PDB file of C-alpha atoms and ligand atoms in Angstrom:
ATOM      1  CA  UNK A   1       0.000   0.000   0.000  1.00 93.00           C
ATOM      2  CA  UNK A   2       3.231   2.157  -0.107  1.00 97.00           C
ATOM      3  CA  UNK A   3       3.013   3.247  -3.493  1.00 97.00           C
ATOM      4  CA  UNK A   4       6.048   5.891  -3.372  1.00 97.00           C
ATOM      5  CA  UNK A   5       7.851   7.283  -0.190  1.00 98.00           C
ATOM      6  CA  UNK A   6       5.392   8.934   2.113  1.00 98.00           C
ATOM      7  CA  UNK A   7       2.427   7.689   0.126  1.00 98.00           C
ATOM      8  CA  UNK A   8      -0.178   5.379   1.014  1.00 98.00           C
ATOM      9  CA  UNK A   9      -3.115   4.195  -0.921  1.00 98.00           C
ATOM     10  CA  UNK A  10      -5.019   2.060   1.546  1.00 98.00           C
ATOM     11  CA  UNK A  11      -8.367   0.556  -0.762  1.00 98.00           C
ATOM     12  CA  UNK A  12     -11.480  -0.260   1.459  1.00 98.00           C
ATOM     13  CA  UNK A  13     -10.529   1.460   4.133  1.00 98.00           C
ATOM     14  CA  UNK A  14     -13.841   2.330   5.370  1.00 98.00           C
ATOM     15  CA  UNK A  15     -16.863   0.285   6.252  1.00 98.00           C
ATOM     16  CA  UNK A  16     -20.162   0.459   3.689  1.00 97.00           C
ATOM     17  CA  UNK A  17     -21.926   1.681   7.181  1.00 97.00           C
ATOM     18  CA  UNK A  18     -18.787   4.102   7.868  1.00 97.00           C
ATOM     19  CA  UNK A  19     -19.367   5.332   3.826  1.00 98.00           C
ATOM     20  CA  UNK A  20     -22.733   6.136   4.311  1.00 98.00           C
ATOM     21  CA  UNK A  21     -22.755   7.614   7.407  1.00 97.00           C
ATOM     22  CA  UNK A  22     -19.697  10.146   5.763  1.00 98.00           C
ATOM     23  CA  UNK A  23     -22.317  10.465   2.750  1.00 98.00           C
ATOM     24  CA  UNK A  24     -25.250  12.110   5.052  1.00 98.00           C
ATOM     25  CA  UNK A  25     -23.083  14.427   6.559  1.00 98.00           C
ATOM     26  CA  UNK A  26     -21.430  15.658   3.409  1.00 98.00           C
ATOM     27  CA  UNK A  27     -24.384  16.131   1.694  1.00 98.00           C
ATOM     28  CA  UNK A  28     -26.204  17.882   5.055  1.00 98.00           C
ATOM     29  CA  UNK A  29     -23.007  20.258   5.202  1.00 98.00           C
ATOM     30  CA  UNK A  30     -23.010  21.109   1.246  1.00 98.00           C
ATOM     31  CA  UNK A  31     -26.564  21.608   1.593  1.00 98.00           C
ATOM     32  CA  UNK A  32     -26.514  23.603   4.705  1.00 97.00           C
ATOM     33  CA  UNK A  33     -26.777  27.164   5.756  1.00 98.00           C
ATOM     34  CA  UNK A  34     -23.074  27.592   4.557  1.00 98.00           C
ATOM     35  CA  UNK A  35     -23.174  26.100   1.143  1.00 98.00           C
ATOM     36  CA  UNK A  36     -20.680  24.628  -1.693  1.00 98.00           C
ATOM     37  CA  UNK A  37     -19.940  27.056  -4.452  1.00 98.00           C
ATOM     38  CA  UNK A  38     -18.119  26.164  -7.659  1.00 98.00           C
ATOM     39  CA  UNK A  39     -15.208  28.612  -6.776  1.00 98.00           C
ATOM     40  CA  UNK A  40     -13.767  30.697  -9.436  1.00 97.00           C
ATOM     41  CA  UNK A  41      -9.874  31.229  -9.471  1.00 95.00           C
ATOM     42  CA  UNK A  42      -7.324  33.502  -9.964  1.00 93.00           C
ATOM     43  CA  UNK A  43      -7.345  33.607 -13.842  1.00 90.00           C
ATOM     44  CA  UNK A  44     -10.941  33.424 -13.829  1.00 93.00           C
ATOM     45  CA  UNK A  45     -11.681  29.933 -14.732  1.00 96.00           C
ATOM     46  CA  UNK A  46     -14.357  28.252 -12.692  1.00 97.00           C
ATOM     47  CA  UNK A  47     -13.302  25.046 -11.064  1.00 97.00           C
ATOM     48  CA  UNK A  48     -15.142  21.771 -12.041  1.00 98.00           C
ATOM     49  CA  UNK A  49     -16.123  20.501  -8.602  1.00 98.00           C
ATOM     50  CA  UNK A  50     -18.596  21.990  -6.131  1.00 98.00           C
ATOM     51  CA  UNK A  51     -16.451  23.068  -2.862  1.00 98.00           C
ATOM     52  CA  UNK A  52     -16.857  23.332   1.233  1.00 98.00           C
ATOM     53  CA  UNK A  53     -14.058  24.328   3.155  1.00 98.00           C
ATOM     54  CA  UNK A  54     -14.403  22.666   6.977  1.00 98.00           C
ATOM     55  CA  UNK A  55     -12.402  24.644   9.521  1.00 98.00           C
ATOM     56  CA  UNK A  56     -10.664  27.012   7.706  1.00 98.00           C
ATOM     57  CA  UNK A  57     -11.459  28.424   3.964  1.00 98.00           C
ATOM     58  CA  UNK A  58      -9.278  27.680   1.466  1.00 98.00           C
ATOM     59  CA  UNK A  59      -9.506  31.294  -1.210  1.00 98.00           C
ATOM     60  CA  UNK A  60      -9.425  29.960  -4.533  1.00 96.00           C
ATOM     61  CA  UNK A  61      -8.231  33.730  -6.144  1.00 96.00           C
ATOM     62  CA  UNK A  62      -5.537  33.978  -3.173  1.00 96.00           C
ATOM     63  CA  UNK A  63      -4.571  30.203  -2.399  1.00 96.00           C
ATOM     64  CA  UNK A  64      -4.361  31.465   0.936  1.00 97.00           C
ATOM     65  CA  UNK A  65      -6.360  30.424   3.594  1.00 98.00           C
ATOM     66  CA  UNK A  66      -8.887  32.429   5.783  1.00 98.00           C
ATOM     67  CA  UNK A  67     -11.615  32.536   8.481  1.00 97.00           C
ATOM     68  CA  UNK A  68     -14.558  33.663   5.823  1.00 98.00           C
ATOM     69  CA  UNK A  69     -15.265  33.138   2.342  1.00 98.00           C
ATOM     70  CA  UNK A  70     -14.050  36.327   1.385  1.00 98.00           C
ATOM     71  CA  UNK A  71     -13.960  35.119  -2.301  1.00 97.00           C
ATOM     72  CA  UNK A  72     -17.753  34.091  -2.360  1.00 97.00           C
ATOM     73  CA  UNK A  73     -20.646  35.356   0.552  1.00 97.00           C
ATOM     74  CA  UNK A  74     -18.294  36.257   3.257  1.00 98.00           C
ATOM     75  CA  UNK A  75     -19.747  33.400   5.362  1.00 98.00           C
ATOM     76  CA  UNK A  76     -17.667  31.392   8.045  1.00 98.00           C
ATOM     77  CA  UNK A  77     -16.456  28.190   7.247  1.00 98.00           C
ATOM     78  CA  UNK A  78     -18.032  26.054   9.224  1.00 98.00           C
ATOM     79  CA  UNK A  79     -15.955  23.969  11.765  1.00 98.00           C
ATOM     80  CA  UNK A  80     -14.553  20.316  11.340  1.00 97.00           C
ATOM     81  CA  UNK A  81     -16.702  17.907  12.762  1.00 97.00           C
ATOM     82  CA  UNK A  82     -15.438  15.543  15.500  1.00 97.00           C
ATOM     83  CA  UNK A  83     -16.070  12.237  13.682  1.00 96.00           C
ATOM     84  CA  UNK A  84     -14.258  13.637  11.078  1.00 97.00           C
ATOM     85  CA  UNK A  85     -11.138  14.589  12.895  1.00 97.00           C
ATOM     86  CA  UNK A  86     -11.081  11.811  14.435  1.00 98.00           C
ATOM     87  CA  UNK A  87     -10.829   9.286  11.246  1.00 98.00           C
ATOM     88  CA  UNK A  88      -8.395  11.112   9.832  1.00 98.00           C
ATOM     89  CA  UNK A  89      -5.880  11.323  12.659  1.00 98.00           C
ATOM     90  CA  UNK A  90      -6.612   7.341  12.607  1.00 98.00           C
ATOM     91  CA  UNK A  91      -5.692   6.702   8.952  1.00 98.00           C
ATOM     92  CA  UNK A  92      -2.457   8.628   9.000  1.00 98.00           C
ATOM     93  CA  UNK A  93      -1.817   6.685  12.188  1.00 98.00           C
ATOM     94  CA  UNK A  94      -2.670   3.520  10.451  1.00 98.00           C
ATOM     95  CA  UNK A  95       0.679   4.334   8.254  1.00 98.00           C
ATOM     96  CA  UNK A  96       2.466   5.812  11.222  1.00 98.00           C
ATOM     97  CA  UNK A  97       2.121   9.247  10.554  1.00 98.00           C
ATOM     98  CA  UNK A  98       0.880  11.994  12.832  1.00 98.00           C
ATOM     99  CA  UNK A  99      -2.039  14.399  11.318  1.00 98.00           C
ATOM    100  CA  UNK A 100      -3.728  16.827  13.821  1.00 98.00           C
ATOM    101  CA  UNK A 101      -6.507  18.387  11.359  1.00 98.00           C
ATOM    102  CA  UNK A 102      -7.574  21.502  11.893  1.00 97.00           C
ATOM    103  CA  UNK A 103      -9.262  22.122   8.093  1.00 98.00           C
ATOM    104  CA  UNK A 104     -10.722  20.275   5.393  1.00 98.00           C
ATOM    105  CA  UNK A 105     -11.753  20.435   1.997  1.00 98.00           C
ATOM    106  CA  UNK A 106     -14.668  18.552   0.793  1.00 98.00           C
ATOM    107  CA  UNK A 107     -15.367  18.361  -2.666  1.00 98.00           C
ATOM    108  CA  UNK A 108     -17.856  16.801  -5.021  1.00 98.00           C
ATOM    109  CA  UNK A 109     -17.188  15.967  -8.657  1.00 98.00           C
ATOM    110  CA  UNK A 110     -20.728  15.106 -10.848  1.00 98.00           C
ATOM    111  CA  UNK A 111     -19.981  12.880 -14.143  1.00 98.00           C
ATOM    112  CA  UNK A 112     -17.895  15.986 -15.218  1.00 98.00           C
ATOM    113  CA  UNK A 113     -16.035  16.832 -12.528  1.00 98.00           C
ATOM    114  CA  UNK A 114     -12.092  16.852 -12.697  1.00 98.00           C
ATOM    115  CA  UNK A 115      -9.376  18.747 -11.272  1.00 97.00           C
ATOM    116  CA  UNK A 116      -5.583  19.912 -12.863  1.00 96.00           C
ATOM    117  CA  UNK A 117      -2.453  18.717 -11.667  1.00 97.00           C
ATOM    118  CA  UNK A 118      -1.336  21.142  -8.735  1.00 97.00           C
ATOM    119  CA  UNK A 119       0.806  20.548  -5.295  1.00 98.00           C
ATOM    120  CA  UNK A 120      -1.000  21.030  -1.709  1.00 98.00           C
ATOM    121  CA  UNK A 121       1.397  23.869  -0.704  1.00 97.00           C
ATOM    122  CA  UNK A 122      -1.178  26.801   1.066  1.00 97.00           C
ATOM    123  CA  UNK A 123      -1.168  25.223   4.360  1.00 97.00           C
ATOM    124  CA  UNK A 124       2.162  26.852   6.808  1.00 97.00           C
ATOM    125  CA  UNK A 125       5.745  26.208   5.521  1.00 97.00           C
ATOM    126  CA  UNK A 126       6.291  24.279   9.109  1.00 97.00           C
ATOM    127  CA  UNK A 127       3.306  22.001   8.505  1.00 98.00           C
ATOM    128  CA  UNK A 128       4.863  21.302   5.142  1.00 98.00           C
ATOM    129  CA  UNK A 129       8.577  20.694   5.890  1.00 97.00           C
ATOM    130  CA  UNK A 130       7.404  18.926   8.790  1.00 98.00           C
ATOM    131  CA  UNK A 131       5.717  16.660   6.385  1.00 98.00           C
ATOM    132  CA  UNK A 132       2.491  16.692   7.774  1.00 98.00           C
ATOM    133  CA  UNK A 133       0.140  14.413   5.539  1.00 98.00           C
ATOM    134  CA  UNK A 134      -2.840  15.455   3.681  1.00 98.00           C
ATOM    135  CA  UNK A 135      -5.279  12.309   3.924  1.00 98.00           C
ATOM    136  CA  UNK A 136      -8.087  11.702   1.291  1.00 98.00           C
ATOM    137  CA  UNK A 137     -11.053  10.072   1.735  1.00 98.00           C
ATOM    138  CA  UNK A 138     -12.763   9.246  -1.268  1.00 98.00           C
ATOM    139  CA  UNK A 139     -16.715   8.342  -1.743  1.00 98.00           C
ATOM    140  CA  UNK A 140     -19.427   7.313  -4.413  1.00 98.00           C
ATOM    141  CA  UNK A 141     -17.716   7.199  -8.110  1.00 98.00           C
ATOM    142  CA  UNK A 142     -14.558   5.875  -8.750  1.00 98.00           C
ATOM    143  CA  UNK A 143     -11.808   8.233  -9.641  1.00 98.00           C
ATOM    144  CA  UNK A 144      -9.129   7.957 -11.853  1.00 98.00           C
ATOM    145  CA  UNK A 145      -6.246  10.236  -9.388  1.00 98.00           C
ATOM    146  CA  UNK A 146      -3.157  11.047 -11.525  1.00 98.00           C
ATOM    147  CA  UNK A 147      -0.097  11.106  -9.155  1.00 98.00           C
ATOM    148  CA  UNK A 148       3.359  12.507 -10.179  1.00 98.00           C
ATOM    149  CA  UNK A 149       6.500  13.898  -9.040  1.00 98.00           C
ATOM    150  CA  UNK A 150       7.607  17.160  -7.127  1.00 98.00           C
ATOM    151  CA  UNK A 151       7.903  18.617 -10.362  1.00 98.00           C
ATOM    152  CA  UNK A 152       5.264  19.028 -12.589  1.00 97.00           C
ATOM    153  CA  UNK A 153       6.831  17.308 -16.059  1.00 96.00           C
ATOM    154  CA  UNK A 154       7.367  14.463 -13.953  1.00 97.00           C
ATOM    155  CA  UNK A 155       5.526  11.312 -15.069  1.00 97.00           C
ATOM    156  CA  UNK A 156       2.449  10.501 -13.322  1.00 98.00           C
ATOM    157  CA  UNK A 157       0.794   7.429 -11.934  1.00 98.00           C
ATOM    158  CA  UNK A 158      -2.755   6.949 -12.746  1.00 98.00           C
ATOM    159  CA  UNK A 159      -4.588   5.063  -9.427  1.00 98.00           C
ATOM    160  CA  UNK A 160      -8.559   3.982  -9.306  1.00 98.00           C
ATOM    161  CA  UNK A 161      -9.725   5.838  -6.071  1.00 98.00           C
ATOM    162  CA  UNK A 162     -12.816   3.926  -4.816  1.00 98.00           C
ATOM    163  CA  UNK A 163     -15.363   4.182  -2.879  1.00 98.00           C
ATOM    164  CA  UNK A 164     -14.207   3.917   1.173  1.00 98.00           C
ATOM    165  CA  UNK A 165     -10.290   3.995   0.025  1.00 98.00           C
ATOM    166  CA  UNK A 166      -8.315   6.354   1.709  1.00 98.00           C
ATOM    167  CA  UNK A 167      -5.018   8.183   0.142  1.00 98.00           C
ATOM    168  CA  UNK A 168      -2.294   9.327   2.271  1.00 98.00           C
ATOM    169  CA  UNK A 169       1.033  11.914   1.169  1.00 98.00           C
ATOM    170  CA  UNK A 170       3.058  12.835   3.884  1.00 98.00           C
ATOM    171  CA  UNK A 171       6.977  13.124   4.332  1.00 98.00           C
ATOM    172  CA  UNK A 172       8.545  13.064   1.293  1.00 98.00           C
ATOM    173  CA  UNK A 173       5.605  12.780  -0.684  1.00 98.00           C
ATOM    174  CA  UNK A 174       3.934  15.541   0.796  1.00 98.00           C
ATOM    175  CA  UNK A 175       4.609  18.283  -1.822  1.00 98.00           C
ATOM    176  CA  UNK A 176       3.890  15.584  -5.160  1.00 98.00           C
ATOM    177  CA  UNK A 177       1.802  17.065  -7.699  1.00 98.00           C
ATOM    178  CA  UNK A 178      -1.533  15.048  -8.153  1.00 98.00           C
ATOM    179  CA  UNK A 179      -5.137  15.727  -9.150  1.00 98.00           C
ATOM    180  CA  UNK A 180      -8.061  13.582 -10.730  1.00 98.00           C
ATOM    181  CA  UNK A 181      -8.328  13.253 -14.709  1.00 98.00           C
ATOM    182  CA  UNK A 182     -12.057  11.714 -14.655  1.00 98.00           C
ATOM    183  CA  UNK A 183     -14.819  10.135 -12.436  1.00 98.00           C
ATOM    184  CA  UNK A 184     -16.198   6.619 -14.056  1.00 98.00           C
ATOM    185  CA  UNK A 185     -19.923   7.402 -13.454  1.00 98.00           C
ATOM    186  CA  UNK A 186     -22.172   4.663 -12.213  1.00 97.00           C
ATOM    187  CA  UNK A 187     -19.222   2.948  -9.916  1.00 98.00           C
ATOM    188  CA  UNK A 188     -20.545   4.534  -6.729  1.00 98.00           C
ATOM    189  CA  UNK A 189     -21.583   1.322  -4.655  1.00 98.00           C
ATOM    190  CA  UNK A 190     -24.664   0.000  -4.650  1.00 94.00           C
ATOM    191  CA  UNK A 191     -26.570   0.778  -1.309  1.00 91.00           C
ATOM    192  CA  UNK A 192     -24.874   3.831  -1.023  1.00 96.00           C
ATOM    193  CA  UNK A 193     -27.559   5.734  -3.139  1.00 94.00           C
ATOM    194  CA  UNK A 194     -24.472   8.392  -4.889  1.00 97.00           C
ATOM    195  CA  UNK A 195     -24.216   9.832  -8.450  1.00 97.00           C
ATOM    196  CA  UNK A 196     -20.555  11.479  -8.298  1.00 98.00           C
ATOM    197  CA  UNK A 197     -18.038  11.582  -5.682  1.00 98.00           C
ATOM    198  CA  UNK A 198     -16.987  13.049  -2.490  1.00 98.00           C
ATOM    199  CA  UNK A 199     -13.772  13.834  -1.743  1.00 98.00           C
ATOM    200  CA  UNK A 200     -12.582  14.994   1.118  1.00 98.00           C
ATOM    201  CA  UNK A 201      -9.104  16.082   1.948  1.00 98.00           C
ATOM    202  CA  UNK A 202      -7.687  16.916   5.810  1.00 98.00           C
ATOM    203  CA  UNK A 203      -5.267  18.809   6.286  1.00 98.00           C
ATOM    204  CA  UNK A 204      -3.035  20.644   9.028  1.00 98.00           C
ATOM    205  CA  UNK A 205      -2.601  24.599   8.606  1.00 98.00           C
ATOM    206  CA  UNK A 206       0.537  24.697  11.212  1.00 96.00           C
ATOM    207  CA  UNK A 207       2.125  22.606  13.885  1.00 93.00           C
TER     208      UNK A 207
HETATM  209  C1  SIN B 301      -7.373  17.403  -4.173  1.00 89.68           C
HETATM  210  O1  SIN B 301      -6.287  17.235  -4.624  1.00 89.68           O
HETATM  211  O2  SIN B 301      -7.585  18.412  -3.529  1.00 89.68           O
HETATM  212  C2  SIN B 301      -8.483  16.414  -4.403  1.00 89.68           C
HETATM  213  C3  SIN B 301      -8.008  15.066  -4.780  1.00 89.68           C
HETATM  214  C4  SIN B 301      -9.135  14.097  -5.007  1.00 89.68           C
HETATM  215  O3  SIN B 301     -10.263  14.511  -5.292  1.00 89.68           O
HETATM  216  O4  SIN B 301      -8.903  12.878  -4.922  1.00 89.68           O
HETATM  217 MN1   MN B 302      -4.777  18.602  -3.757  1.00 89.68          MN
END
């Protein structure tokens, strides 16, 4: 499950029951008083997922991060639930790493969705040279995940993300370039009632 150093892809990780459960809540929280938005970036281009920012907001035309949604309605990001702290601190444990997550990002990708090759590099310079993992937890659709190098001609690996796996790049890996090339509609599990994908991706702003 060590696919390079300082990344894990652990398939199945999570329960159907644990899936669903995760499904409710990111649907209740995209749907809630503080909504997704299909953010807009610096260059103007609109993004092709719908995004919530748990925690801390992540400013699509500053790639800085920030208290309020100063890039959309100026509404508070809404904080990290426990459950969800709590599994993530357990799957970078599970590969012996040590996440304390103060933010996420959940996203959701329809039959369309898809999102460029780019490094995780907003969070604090300490958190990053410290190596601090991002861990993704993927639901519904499978996703084809293309992850490369720490330079951005570097070849990249195409992985199937699935339903309940979980994706982990810390340490060395932690600055890789990745993103997802396409979601294979209709792959969602059956039983989990899903057209497109959740993603969601924890992350530590500082030490
Ligand atoms: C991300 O890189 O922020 C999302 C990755 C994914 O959707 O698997
Ligand atoms: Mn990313």
């Amino acid at each position: 499950m060590e696919i390079a150093p300082g990344a894990f892809h652990l398939g199945g990780r999570l329960s159907i029951d644990v899936q669903r459960a995760m499904v409710g809540q990111c649907r209740a929280l995209m749907d809630g008083p503080v909504p997704a938005y299909v953010p807009i970036v610096r260059g103007g281009g609109k993004m092709h997922v719908r995004m919530l920012c748990l925690g801390r907001h992540w400013n699509g035309k500053t790639y800085q991060y920030e208290d309020t949604r100063t890039d959309f309605d100026g509404l508070a990001a809404p904080p990290l639930p426990d459950e969800f702290t709590v599994l993530a601190r357990e799957i970078a444990a599970a590969v012996g790493m040590r996440l304390v997550p103060d933010l996420c990002i959940l996203n959701y990708y329809d039959a369309e969705g898809r999102m460029g090759l780019h490094q995780d590099k907003d969070e604090t310079e300490r958190s990053i040279a410290a190596g601090v993992p991002v861990v993704s937890v993927s639901l519904g659709d499978t996703a084809r995940f293309l992850f490369g190098g720490l330079r951005r001609r570097e070849p990249v690996e195409a992985r199937m993300l699935e339903s309940g796996d979980a994706f982990v790049f810390g340490g060395p890996a932690r600055l890789r370039y990745h993103g997802v090339s396409r979601i294979i509609p209709g792959t969602a599990p059956p039983g989990l009632d899903v057209i497109g994908r959740f993603n969601l991706t924890f992350r530590q702003y500082d030490l």
